[in-house]
Coordinates of C-alpha atoms in Angstrom, one line a residue:
M1 CA -72.6 139.0 82.9
L2 CA -69.3 137.4 83.7
H3 CA -70.1 134.7 83.9
H4 CA -71.2 133.9 80.7
T5 CA -68.3 135.1 79.2
E6 CA -66.4 132.9 81.1
Q7 CA -68.6 130.3 79.6
R8 CA -68.2 131.6 76.2
R9 CA -64.7 131.0 75.6
W10 CA -63.2 134.0 72.8
H11 CA -67.1 135.8 73.6
L12 CA -65.0 139.0 73.3
A13 CA -63.2 138.8 70.2
R14 CA -66.5 136.4 68.2
H15 CA -69.1 139.1 69.1
G16 CA -67.1 142.3 69.3
P17 CA -66.9 145.2 71.9
L18 CA -70.4 145.9 71.3
H19 CA -71.9 143.2 72.0
L20 CA -70.1 143.4 75.4
I21 CA -71.6 146.7 76.1
R22 CA -75.3 145.6 76.0
H23 CA -74.2 142.5 78.3
L24 CA -73.6 145.3 81.0
N25 CA -76.6 147.4 80.5
Q26 CA -78.2 143.8 80.6
V27 CA -80.1 144.6 77.3
D28 CA -81.8 141.9 75.0
H29 CA -80.9 140.9 72.2
G30 CA -81.4 137.8 70.9
H31 CA -78.3 136.0 71.6
H32 CA -78.5 133.4 74.0
R33 CA -76.5 129.8 73.9
A34 CA -78.4 128.2 76.7
V35 CA -77.4 124.3 74.8
V36 CA -74.6 123.8 73.7
D37 CA -73.8 121.4 70.1
E38 CA -71.6 119.9 71.4
A39 CA -72.4 117.3 68.2
A40 CA -71.8 120.0 66.0
V41 CA -68.2 121.8 67.9
R42 CA -66.7 117.6 66.6
R43 CA -67.9 118.4 63.5
R44 CA -66.8 121.4 63.2
R45 CA -63.1 120.5 65.2
L46 CA -62.6 117.1 62.8
V47 CA -63.2 119.9 59.9
W48 CA -60.2 121.3 61.1
V49 CA -58.3 118.2 62.2
W50 CA -58.2 116.9 58.2
A51 CA -58.4 119.8 57.3
A52 CA -54.4 120.2 59.0
L53 CA -54.0 116.9 58.3
G54 CA -54.7 117.5 54.1
F55 CA -52.7 120.5 53.9
L56 CA -49.3 118.8 55.2
V57 CA -50.4 116.4 53.4
V58 CA -50.4 118.6 49.2
L59 CA -47.1 119.6 51.2
V60 CA -45.4 116.0 51.3
V61 CA -46.2 115.6 48.5
V62 CA -45.3 118.8 46.6
L63 CA -42.3 118.2 48.4
V64 CA -41.0 115.1 47.0
L65 CA -42.2 116.6 43.4
F66 CA -39.2 119.0 44.3
S67 CA -37.1 116.2 46.0
Y68 CA -37.3 113.3 42.7
G69 CA -34.9 115.7 40.4
P70 CA -32.1 115.8 43.5
I71 CA -32.7 112.0 44.5
N72 CA -33.0 110.8 40.9
S73 CA -29.9 112.3 40.0
A74 CA -27.5 111.1 43.1
R75 CA -29.3 108.0 42.6
N76 CA -28.1 107.7 38.8
D77 CA -25.0 108.6 40.1
L78 CA -24.3 105.9 43.0
S79 CA -25.7 103.6 40.5
A80 CA -22.6 103.8 38.1
A81 CA -20.6 103.9 40.7
R82 CA -22.0 100.8 42.1
T83 CA -21.6 99.4 38.4
I84 CA -17.7 100.0 37.9
I85 CA -17.2 99.2 41.7
D86 CA -18.8 95.8 41.3
S87 CA -16.8 95.4 38.0
D88 CA -13.5 96.0 39.4
L89 CA -14.3 94.0 42.6
H90 CA -15.1 91.3 40.4
N91 CA -11.4 91.5 37.9
R92 CA -8.6 91.0 41.1
A93 CA -6.6 90.6 38.0
L94 CA -6.6 94.5 37.7
L95 CA -4.0 94.7 40.2
T96 CA -1.4 92.8 38.6
T97 CA -0.9 94.9 35.8
P98 CA 0.1 98.2 35.2
T99 CA -3.3 98.4 32.3
G100 CA -5.1 97.3 35.0
R101 CA -3.7 99.6 37.2
A102 CA -4.3 102.6 36.1
Q103 CA -8.0 101.3 34.8
L104 CA -8.5 101.0 38.1
E105 CA -7.2 104.3 39.4
S106 CA -9.6 105.4 36.6
D107 CA -11.7 103.6 37.8
I108 CA -11.3 104.9 41.9
G109 CA -11.1 108.4 40.4
Q110 CA -14.7 108.3 38.2
V111 CA -16.9 106.0 41.5
S112 CA -15.0 109.2 43.4
K113 CA -16.7 112.0 41.5
E114 CA -20.1 110.1 41.3
A115 CA -20.6 109.6 44.5
A116 CA -18.9 113.7 45.7
E117 CA -21.5 114.8 43.3
A118 CA -24.8 112.6 44.6
T119 CA -23.2 113.8 48.1
Q120 CA -23.1 117.6 47.3
T121 CA -27.8 117.3 45.2
L122 CA -28.8 115.8 48.5
S123 CA -27.0 118.4 50.5
S124 CA -28.4 121.3 48.8
S125 CA -31.2 120.0 47.7
E126 CA -34.2 122.5 50.4
S127 CA -36.7 120.4 49.0
L128 CA -35.3 117.1 51.3
Q129 CA -33.9 119.3 54.6
I130 CA -37.3 120.7 55.0
L131 CA -38.5 116.5 54.5
G132 CA -36.0 115.8 56.8
Y133 CA -37.7 117.3 59.8
V134 CA -40.1 115.0 58.8
P135 CA -40.8 112.0 61.3
G136 CA -39.1 108.4 59.6
L137 CA -38.0 110.5 56.0
G138 CA -35.7 112.3 57.7
T139 CA -34.0 108.9 58.5
Q140 CA -33.8 108.2 54.9
R141 CA -32.7 111.5 54.0
N142 CA -30.2 111.6 56.6
G143 CA -28.8 107.7 55.8
L144 CA -28.8 108.5 52.1
I145 CA -26.8 110.9 52.6
Q146 CA -24.1 109.5 54.8
L147 CA -23.9 106.3 52.2
A148 CA -23.2 108.7 49.2
A149 CA -20.2 110.1 51.5
D150 CA -19.4 106.2 52.4
V151 CA -18.5 106.0 49.6
E152 CA -17.1 108.5 48.3
R153 CA -14.7 108.4 51.3
A154 CA -14.5 105.0 50.1
S155 CA -13.2 105.3 46.9
E156 CA -10.9 108.4 48.8
L157 CA -9.1 105.3 50.3
G158 CA -8.6 103.3 47.5
D159 CA -6.7 105.9 45.8
A160 CA -4.6 106.8 48.6
M161 CA -3.2 102.5 48.6
L162 CA -2.9 102.2 44.3
G163 CA -1.1 105.5 44.6
S164 CA 1.1 103.4 47.6
L165 CA 1.3 100.0 45.6
N166 CA 2.0 102.1 42.4
H167 CA 5.6 103.5 43.8
L168 CA 6.0 100.5 45.4
V169 CA 5.7 98.5 42.2
A170 CA 7.4 101.8 39.8
T171 CA 10.3 101.6 43.0
S172 CA 11.3 98.1 43.3
H173 CA 13.0 95.9 40.3
G174 CA 13.5 92.1 39.5
T175 CA 15.1 90.9 42.9
S176 CA 14.9 94.1 45.1
V177 CA 11.9 95.2 46.4
S178 CA 12.6 98.6 48.1
L179 CA 12.0 98.5 52.2
P180 CA 10.6 102.0 52.0
A181 CA 8.4 102.1 49.9
L182 CA 6.8 99.0 51.4
A183 CA 6.8 100.5 55.0
G184 CA 4.6 102.9 53.0
L185 CA 2.4 100.4 51.7
E186 CA 1.9 99.2 55.2
F187 CA 0.9 102.5 56.4
F188 CA -2.2 103.2 54.5
V189 CA -2.8 99.0 54.9
V190 CA -3.5 99.5 58.2
E191 CA -4.5 103.1 58.0
G192 CA -6.9 102.1 55.4
H193 CA -8.4 99.2 57.0
K194 CA -9.5 101.6 60.4
Q195 CA -11.1 104.3 58.4
M196 CA -13.2 102.2 56.1
A197 CA -14.3 99.9 59.4
K198 CA -15.7 103.2 60.7
L199 CA -17.7 102.9 57.4
D200 CA -19.1 99.9 58.7
R201 CA -22.8 101.5 60.1
S202 CA -26.1 99.8 60.8
P203 CA -28.5 99.8 57.8
G204 CA -31.7 100.0 60.9
G205 CA -33.8 102.9 60.7
L206 CA -33.4 102.7 56.4
I207 CA -36.2 100.7 54.5
G208 CA -36.6 99.7 51.1
P209 CA -33.5 99.6 48.6
L210 CA -32.0 102.2 50.2
G211 CA -31.6 99.8 52.6
T212 CA -30.8 97.0 50.6
A213 CA -28.4 99.7 49.5
R214 CA -26.5 100.0 52.6
T215 CA -26.6 96.3 53.7
D216 CA -25.2 96.4 50.2
F217 CA -22.5 98.8 50.4
D218 CA -20.9 96.9 54.6
R219 CA -20.7 93.5 52.8
E220 CA -18.3 94.9 50.2
D221 CA -16.8 96.2 53.0
T222 CA -16.8 93.6 55.3
K223 CA -14.3 91.8 52.4
L224 CA -12.6 94.8 51.6
L225 CA -11.9 95.3 55.2
R226 CA -10.2 91.4 55.2
L227 CA -8.6 91.3 52.7
L228 CA -6.9 94.2 54.0
S229 CA -6.7 92.5 57.3
L230 CA -4.8 89.8 55.4
S231 CA -2.6 91.9 53.4
A232 CA -1.6 94.1 57.0
K233 CA -0.4 90.8 57.9
T234 CA 1.2 89.8 54.8
I235 CA 3.7 93.1 54.2
D236 CA 3.9 92.1 57.7
F237 CA 6.0 89.2 57.3
A238 CA 7.0 89.9 54.1
R239 CA 9.1 92.7 55.6
P240 CA 11.9 91.0 57.7
F241 CA 11.6 87.6 55.0
L242 CA 13.2 90.1 53.0
G243 CA 15.9 90.9 55.0
A244 CA 14.1 94.3 56.7
D245 CA 16.0 93.0 59.4
G246 CA 18.7 92.0 59.4
P247 CA 20.3 89.3 56.2
Q248 CA 17.7 85.6 56.1
T249 CA 18.6 82.4 54.8
Y250 CA 16.1 79.9 53.8
L251 CA 16.4 76.3 52.9
I252 CA 13.8 75.9 49.4
G253 CA 12.4 71.9 49.7
G254 CA 12.0 71.0 45.9
M255 CA 8.3 69.0 45.9
N256 CA 8.5 66.7 43.2
N257 CA 4.7 66.1 42.1
A258 CA 5.8 63.3 40.3
E259 CA 6.8 61.3 43.5
M260 CA 4.2 61.9 46.7
R261 CA 4.1 61.8 49.8
D262 CA 2.1 64.3 51.7
S263 CA 3.7 66.9 49.2
G264 CA 5.7 65.9 46.9
A265 CA 8.7 63.8 47.2
V266 CA 11.5 66.6 48.5
L267 CA 14.2 65.9 46.1
S268 CA 15.7 68.6 45.6
L269 CA 17.2 72.1 47.4
D270 CA 18.2 75.4 46.7
L271 CA 19.5 78.7 49.4
L272 CA 17.5 81.7 49.1
T273 CA 19.2 85.1 50.9
A274 CA 17.7 88.2 51.7
S275 CA 18.7 91.8 52.3
N276 CA 17.9 95.1 52.7
G277 CA 14.8 93.5 50.3
T278 CA 16.7 92.1 47.7
F279 CA 16.6 88.4 46.6
S280 CA 18.5 85.9 45.3
V281 CA 19.1 82.1 45.3
A282 CA 22.9 80.7 45.5
Q283 CA 22.6 77.5 44.6
D284 CA 20.7 74.4 43.3
A285 CA 21.5 70.6 44.0
T286 CA 19.6 67.5 44.3
Y287 CA 19.2 65.7 47.8
G288 CA 21.6 62.4 47.0
D289 CA 24.8 65.7 48.1
Y290 CA 23.5 66.2 51.1
A291 CA 22.8 62.5 52.5
L292 CA 22.4 61.7 56.3
K293 CA 24.2 59.0 57.7
A294 CA 22.0 59.3 60.8
P295 CA 18.7 60.2 62.2
A296 CA 18.5 64.9 63.2
P297 CA 18.0 65.5 66.7
V298 CA 14.2 66.3 65.9
T299 CA 11.8 64.9 68.3
L300 CA 9.2 63.9 67.1
P301 CA 5.3 63.9 68.0
A302 CA 3.9 60.3 69.4
G303 CA 1.9 60.0 66.3
T304 CA 3.9 60.6 64.3
Q305 CA 6.1 58.4 65.3
S306 CA 3.9 55.6 65.2
I307 CA 2.8 56.7 61.4
F308 CA 5.6 58.4 59.5
G309 CA 8.8 56.9 61.9
A310 CA 9.4 53.7 60.0
Y311 CA 9.7 56.5 56.5
L312 CA 12.7 57.5 58.6
P313 CA 11.2 61.7 57.9
T314 CA 14.2 63.2 59.8
E315 CA 17.3 61.9 58.6
N316 CA 15.9 60.4 54.1
W317 CA 15.2 64.0 52.3
P318 CA 12.5 62.2 50.1
N319 CA 10.5 61.5 53.1
V320 CA 10.8 64.8 55.1
D321 CA 7.4 65.2 54.5
A322 CA 5.2 63.0 54.6
T323 CA 3.6 64.2 57.3
A324 CA 1.0 67.1 56.5
D325 CA 2.2 69.4 59.4
F326 CA 4.7 71.2 57.2
A327 CA 5.3 73.5 60.7
L328 CA 7.9 69.9 61.9
T329 CA 8.8 68.9 58.0
G330 CA 10.3 72.8 57.8
Q331 CA 12.0 72.1 62.0
S332 CA 12.9 68.9 60.1
M333 CA 14.9 70.5 57.1
Q334 CA 16.5 72.8 59.2
A335 CA 18.5 69.9 61.4
M336 CA 19.0 67.9 58.5
W337 CA 20.5 71.1 56.3
A338 CA 22.9 71.8 60.0
Q339 CA 23.3 68.6 60.6
A340 CA 24.7 68.2 56.3
T341 CA 26.6 70.9 56.2
G342 CA 27.1 72.6 59.6
Q343 CA 25.0 75.9 58.6
H344 CA 21.7 77.6 60.1
V345 CA 18.7 78.7 57.8
N346 CA 16.1 80.5 59.1
G347 CA 13.3 78.9 57.6
V348 CA 12.3 76.7 55.1
I349 CA 10.5 77.1 51.9
G350 CA 8.8 74.2 50.3
I351 CA 7.9 73.9 46.4
D352 CA 6.0 72.3 43.8
V353 CA 6.0 72.2 40.0
P354 CA 2.4 74.4 39.6
A355 CA 3.9 76.9 42.0
V356 CA 7.3 76.2 39.6
A357 CA 5.2 77.0 37.0
S358 CA 3.3 79.9 37.5
I359 CA 6.6 81.8 38.5
L360 CA 7.5 81.0 35.0
K361 CA 4.4 82.3 33.8
L362 CA 5.5 85.9 34.5
T363 CA 9.8 85.9 34.4
G364 CA 8.8 83.4 30.5
P365 CA 10.6 80.5 29.5
V366 CA 14.5 80.4 30.9
L367 CA 17.2 77.9 29.9
V368 CA 18.6 75.1 32.5
P369 CA 22.4 73.7 32.0
G370 CA 21.0 69.6 31.2
I371 CA 17.8 70.7 29.5
P372 CA 18.3 70.8 25.2
E373 CA 15.2 73.5 25.8
E374 CA 14.0 76.3 27.4
V375 CA 11.6 75.7 30.3
G376 CA 8.3 77.7 30.7
A377 CA 4.8 77.8 32.3
N378 CA 3.5 75.4 29.7
N379 CA 6.1 72.9 29.5
V380 CA 7.1 72.7 33.2
E381 CA 5.2 69.9 33.6
R382 CA 6.2 67.7 31.3
I383 CA 9.8 68.3 31.2
L384 CA 10.5 67.9 35.2
L385 CA 8.0 64.8 35.4
N386 CA 8.2 62.8 32.9
Q387 CA 10.7 63.3 30.2
E388 CA 13.6 64.2 32.2
Y389 CA 12.9 60.9 34.2
Q390 CA 12.4 59.2 30.7
G391 CA 15.5 56.2 29.9
V392 CA 17.1 56.1 33.1
S393 CA 17.2 53.2 34.4
V394 CA 16.3 51.7 38.0
N395 CA 18.4 52.4 40.2
D396 CA 20.5 54.9 37.8
P397 CA 23.2 56.9 40.0
Q398 CA 23.2 60.4 37.8
N399 CA 21.4 61.9 40.7
S400 CA 21.4 65.2 38.1
R401 CA 19.5 63.5 36.3
R402 CA 17.2 62.5 39.0
D403 CA 14.7 66.1 39.8
K404 CA 16.1 69.6 38.5
I405 CA 13.5 71.2 39.9
A406 CA 15.7 73.5 42.6
A407 CA 17.5 74.4 39.3
V408 CA 14.7 75.4 37.4
V409 CA 13.7 78.4 40.5
K410 CA 17.7 79.9 40.4
A411 CA 17.1 80.1 36.3
A412 CA 13.9 81.6 37.3
V413 CA 15.2 83.7 40.0
H414 CA 17.8 84.8 37.7
E415 CA 15.7 85.6 35.1
M416 CA 13.8 88.1 36.8
K417 CA 16.5 90.0 37.7
Q418 CA 17.7 90.6 33.7
E419 CA 13.5 90.9 33.7
H420 CA 10.5 93.9 35.2
V421 CA 8.9 91.0 36.9
D422 CA 5.5 93.5 38.5
L423 CA 5.4 92.9 42.0
D424 CA 2.0 92.4 42.6
A425 CA 1.5 90.3 39.6
F426 CA 4.6 87.6 41.4
A427 CA 2.6 87.8 45.0
N428 CA -1.1 87.5 43.5
A429 CA 1.0 84.2 41.5
L430 CA 2.2 83.1 45.3
S431 CA -0.8 83.5 46.7
K432 CA -2.0 81.0 45.0
D433 CA -0.8 79.3 44.8
V434 CA 0.0 79.1 49.1
Q435 CA -4.6 78.0 48.8
G436 CA -3.8 74.5 46.3
R437 CA -0.5 73.8 49.0
H438 CA 1.8 74.1 45.5
L439 CA 4.1 76.8 47.8
M440 CA 4.8 76.7 52.2
V441 CA 7.0 79.0 54.5
W442 CA 8.5 78.2 57.6
S443 CA 10.2 80.5 60.2
D444 CA 11.9 79.9 63.0
V445 CA 11.0 82.5 64.5
P446 CA 8.3 82.2 66.1
S447 CA 6.1 86.0 65.7
Y448 CA 7.1 85.2 61.8
E449 CA 5.4 81.3 62.4
S450 CA 2.3 83.0 63.7
G451 CA 2.0 85.0 61.1
L452 CA 2.3 82.5 58.1
K453 CA -0.2 80.5 60.1
T454 CA -2.9 83.7 60.0
L455 CA -2.5 83.4 56.2
D456 CA -2.4 80.2 56.2
A457 CA 1.3 79.7 54.2
A458 CA 2.9 77.4 57.1
G459 CA 1.1 74.7 55.3
T460 CA -0.6 73.5 59.2
L461 CA -4.1 72.1 58.9
T462 CA -5.4 73.5 62.2
T463 CA -5.3 77.1 61.5
N464 CA -8.6 77.2 61.4
E465 CA -11.5 75.3 62.7
P466 CA -9.1 71.9 63.4
D467 CA -12.4 70.3 65.0
R468 CA -13.9 70.6 60.9
T469 CA -10.8 70.1 58.9
I470 CA -10.5 67.5 56.4
H471 CA -7.7 66.3 54.6
I472 CA -6.3 63.5 52.8
A473 CA -3.2 62.4 51.1
V474 CA -2.6 59.8 48.4
E475 CA 1.4 58.6 49.2
N476 CA 3.3 56.7 46.4
S477 CA 5.5 54.2 48.4
T478 CA 7.8 53.0 46.5
A479 CA 10.5 55.2 44.5
D480 CA 9.2 55.5 41.1
K481 CA 7.6 58.7 39.7
L482 CA 4.0 57.0 38.9
D483 CA 2.3 59.9 40.4
Y484 CA 2.1 61.9 37.1
F485 CA -0.2 59.0 35.4
L486 CA -3.0 59.3 38.9
G487 CA -6.1 60.5 39.2
V488 CA -7.0 60.9 42.2
A489 CA -11.4 61.2 43.4
V490 CA -12.9 61.3 46.0
S491 CA -16.3 61.6 47.3
M492 CA -17.8 62.3 50.8
H493 CA -21.4 61.9 51.7
V494 CA -22.5 64.1 54.9
S495 CA -25.0 62.9 57.4
V496 CA -27.2 64.7 59.7
D497 CA -29.1 62.6 62.1
A498 CA -31.5 65.2 64.6
S499 CA -29.6 65.9 66.8
G500 CA -26.6 67.1 65.4
T501 CA -24.2 64.6 65.1
A502 CA -23.0 64.5 61.6
L503 CA -21.4 61.2 59.9
V504 CA -19.1 61.6 57.4
N505 CA -18.5 58.6 54.7
T506 CA -14.8 59.6 52.7
T507 CA -13.8 57.1 49.4
I508 CA -11.2 58.3 48.1
K509 CA -10.8 56.3 44.0
V510 CA -7.4 56.4 42.6
H511 CA -6.4 55.6 38.6
N512 CA -3.0 54.4 37.4
G513 CA -3.0 55.9 33.7
A514 CA 0.5 54.4 33.4
L515 CA 1.0 52.5 30.3
P516 CA 0.8 49.0 30.1
G517 CA 4.2 47.0 28.9
Q518 CA 7.0 48.5 30.1
P519 CA 10.6 48.5 30.6
P520 CA 11.4 48.4 34.7
S521 CA 13.0 51.9 34.1
Y522 CA 13.2 54.9 37.1
Q523 CA 10.0 56.6 36.7
Y524 CA 8.0 53.6 36.3
G525 CA 10.1 51.3 38.6
P526 CA 9.8 48.3 39.8
D527 CA 11.6 49.4 43.4
G528 CA 12.1 45.8 44.3
V529 CA 11.4 46.2 48.0
N530 CA 6.8 47.6 47.3
A531 CA 6.3 47.3 43.6
F532 CA 7.3 44.2 41.9
T533 CA 5.9 45.2 37.9
P534 CA 6.9 48.3 36.3
G535 CA 4.3 50.6 36.4
Q536 CA 2.7 49.0 39.7
Y537 CA 1.4 51.9 42.0
V538 CA 2.0 50.5 45.8
A539 CA -0.4 53.5 47.6
R540 CA -1.2 54.8 51.5
I541 CA -3.9 56.6 51.7
F542 CA -4.2 58.5 54.6
F543 CA -7.5 60.6 55.5
W544 CA -7.3 63.1 58.3
G545 CA -10.8 63.7 59.9
P546 CA -11.3 66.9 62.6
S547 CA -10.1 66.5 65.9
G548 CA -12.5 65.9 68.4
S549 CA -13.9 63.5 65.8
Q550 CA -14.4 59.6 66.1
V551 CA -12.1 57.9 63.5
P552 CA -12.0 54.0 63.7
G553 CA -8.6 53.3 63.9
S554 CA -6.6 56.6 64.8
T555 CA -4.3 58.8 66.1
S556 CA -3.6 61.6 66.7
E557 CA -1.2 64.0 64.2
S558 CA -0.8 67.1 62.9
G559 CA -3.1 68.0 65.3
L560 CA -6.5 65.6 63.3
R561 CA -7.1 62.5 64.2
L562 CA -5.6 59.8 61.3
T563 CA -6.2 56.7 59.9
Q564 CA -4.9 54.8 56.5
S565 CA -5.3 52.0 54.3
H566 CA -3.3 51.1 51.3
F567 CA -3.5 49.2 47.9
S568 CA -2.0 48.7 44.5
L569 CA -2.0 49.3 41.4
L570 CA -1.1 48.2 37.5
P571 CA -1.4 50.5 34.6
Q572 CA -5.0 51.2 33.3
Q573 CA -6.1 49.4 37.2
H574 CA -8.3 52.3 39.3
N575 CA -9.4 51.2 43.2
Q576 CA -10.4 52.7 46.6
V577 CA -11.3 52.4 49.4
S578 CA -14.0 54.1 52.4
F579 CA -13.2 56.5 55.9
A580 CA -16.0 57.0 57.9
T581 CA -15.5 59.6 60.7
V582 CA -18.3 60.9 63.1
I583 CA -18.8 64.4 64.4
P584 CA -20.4 65.1 67.1
H585 CA -22.5 68.6 68.0
A586 CA -21.3 69.2 64.9
V587 CA -24.7 71.8 64.0
V588 CA -23.6 74.8 65.6
H589 CA -25.5 77.9 65.9
G590 CA -28.2 76.1 62.9
R591 CA -24.5 75.9 60.4
L592 CA -22.7 73.0 60.0
N593 CA -19.4 74.0 58.7
L594 CA -16.6 71.4 57.4
R595 CA -12.8 73.7 55.4
L596 CA -11.5 70.8 53.4
V597 CA -7.7 71.4 52.9
P598 CA -6.8 69.1 48.7
Q599 CA -3.0 67.0 49.1
A600 CA -0.9 69.6 46.4
R601 CA -1.3 67.2 43.7
L602 CA -0.1 67.5 40.1
A603 CA -3.6 66.8 38.7
P604 CA -6.0 68.0 41.3
D605 CA -8.6 66.2 43.2
R606 CA -12.4 65.7 41.8
L607 CA -14.0 66.7 44.8
T608 CA -18.0 65.6 45.1
V609 CA -19.3 65.9 48.9
T610 CA -23.4 65.9 48.6
L611 CA -25.3 66.2 52.3
S612 CA -28.9 64.9 54.0
A613 CA -29.8 65.8 56.9
P614 CA -34.3 64.2 57.4
A615 CA -34.4 66.0 60.6
W616 CA -33.5 69.4 59.1
H617 CA -34.4 71.9 56.8
I618 CA -30.6 72.9 55.4
S619 CA -29.7 76.5 53.5
G620 CA -27.9 76.0 50.9
S621 CA -26.3 73.6 47.5
T622 CA -26.4 70.5 48.8
H623 CA -24.6 68.9 46.5
L624 CA -20.6 70.9 45.3
K625 CA -19.0 69.5 42.2
K626 CA -16.1 71.2 41.7
A627 CA -11.2 69.9 41.2
W628 CA -10.7 70.7 45.2
V629 CA -7.1 73.4 44.0
N630 CA -7.3 75.1 46.5
T631 CA -8.7 74.7 51.4
L632 CA -13.2 74.9 51.0
K633 CA -14.9 76.1 54.0
L634 CA -18.7 74.5 53.1
G635 CA -21.7 76.0 54.5
W636 CA -24.6 75.1 55.5
G637 CA -27.8 76.6 57.1
L638 CA -29.6 73.7 58.7
T639 CA -32.4 74.9 61.2
R640 CA -36.3 72.8 62.7

């Protein structure tokens, strides 16, 4: 009997105690299992397994049905929040006006509300909590709740930074910036960057729309981190620039876009002083008032000396920025000013007419001595670069008529004292001019200069990817003012061979739009040295190829490889020149990158770039055509 019951597990439970007594008395009770039907046992077990699985499936379906409401509600909340975020992220102008910042503050509050409601709805759903224990679904539930919480946290950080920015704008007036408020904004920006970095999470394990949403959030978070890092570095430079660590004096060079060197020729000078957050412009003068009789004690690099030495760039103010390296230009101008006046300046600011126009958009028109009409954003280019030269004869001694960029800058800064100019709008306008090299700054303090290079405001060519950087300049070899009429078109054809070497064929086409048949004048020339016909434009074309590239006839200058050509143009004529550049090992980790730095012309160069790579599969557009208004970072994916 014991053997019988051991062979029949749960025998007693299945047949009861009376059945056990029959076994003990060895009574024949018609019960025997000589042969076990294993197939039947397996079938019964399989039925139980499928029944259990069916129950679980039904349970999950029921839980999902109960969870649909909370998930759909949370999705609607997050969708509304994303719509607001997408709209605001692509409208940077919101930060530049009180109305825009008020709208942004309201939008951030709405995003925070939507995200908080989504987080609450998802966290409190009992059905979702149970689903969280189901393998795979738990990851999706937690990822959804985490995403909603991250959106809420990001909006909280944004609200804190916006509040600090509003406080800075409210406590800053005209040409006085509240340094305590600026320090407060820096704290919130740095802390915001630290906290936002924690929200950049991996979408690993998240599938479908949820995985896409997580990836999208992380992508926007990365963009914001870059902006916050840039903002922190800007503030870090702005505080000492505004005299937080003691008074500062900067020499302002007015760069005239009607007579181009690498930037506009420096024909007028200002002094900007800053102390304890307040800045002012002390004077304006023409370069002729500070003529030098000998070069300033600045040693030019060998390449710069060989190409630009004949320009006397450390003695002749209009030629001081013939080189593309504004750091060298700044050092030269500082030394030239000291030699001419005996005064030391802490740095140099280069500003041209398009940048002046940006300031006038904020201040409104200004009155300038010697100019009969108000000068505003809409007419400053015409007045300063064309009208002021009309009727002035060749070699006219009236220096005061030659250039009034400095005078307009001084008048605009004076206007800022009288009228409230939105500080953030002012900073935003200047940042755009920095990208086009219309505004460049050099400091003699190495740490400040390093910060300027990081902000790409130092006017150097080698700040980023010098081995992929190209720069072009059309420079005026005469003393006339014909660049006002000039048009420049640049065409680059990039071809990549099977080894990954890139050949860049660049053609620069120049059109002289000056009117023919004009009498000799200060504007039209001729200067009798390089030009002998009124309206004749004598161009020197400079091409800077990437460091490490092979450019025939080139030398090292401004950190890149420089070569040059030249030609002469009569009015209504055009001419062109081409340069070839070989960039070895241009394809790195499946990418081809180029960085194109523009010349700060009055009318931006018209740029065309085409790419061919027969041995490669190209990811990205192979044709680009646009105005070359700022530094461009072009990139393509190249795979076999």
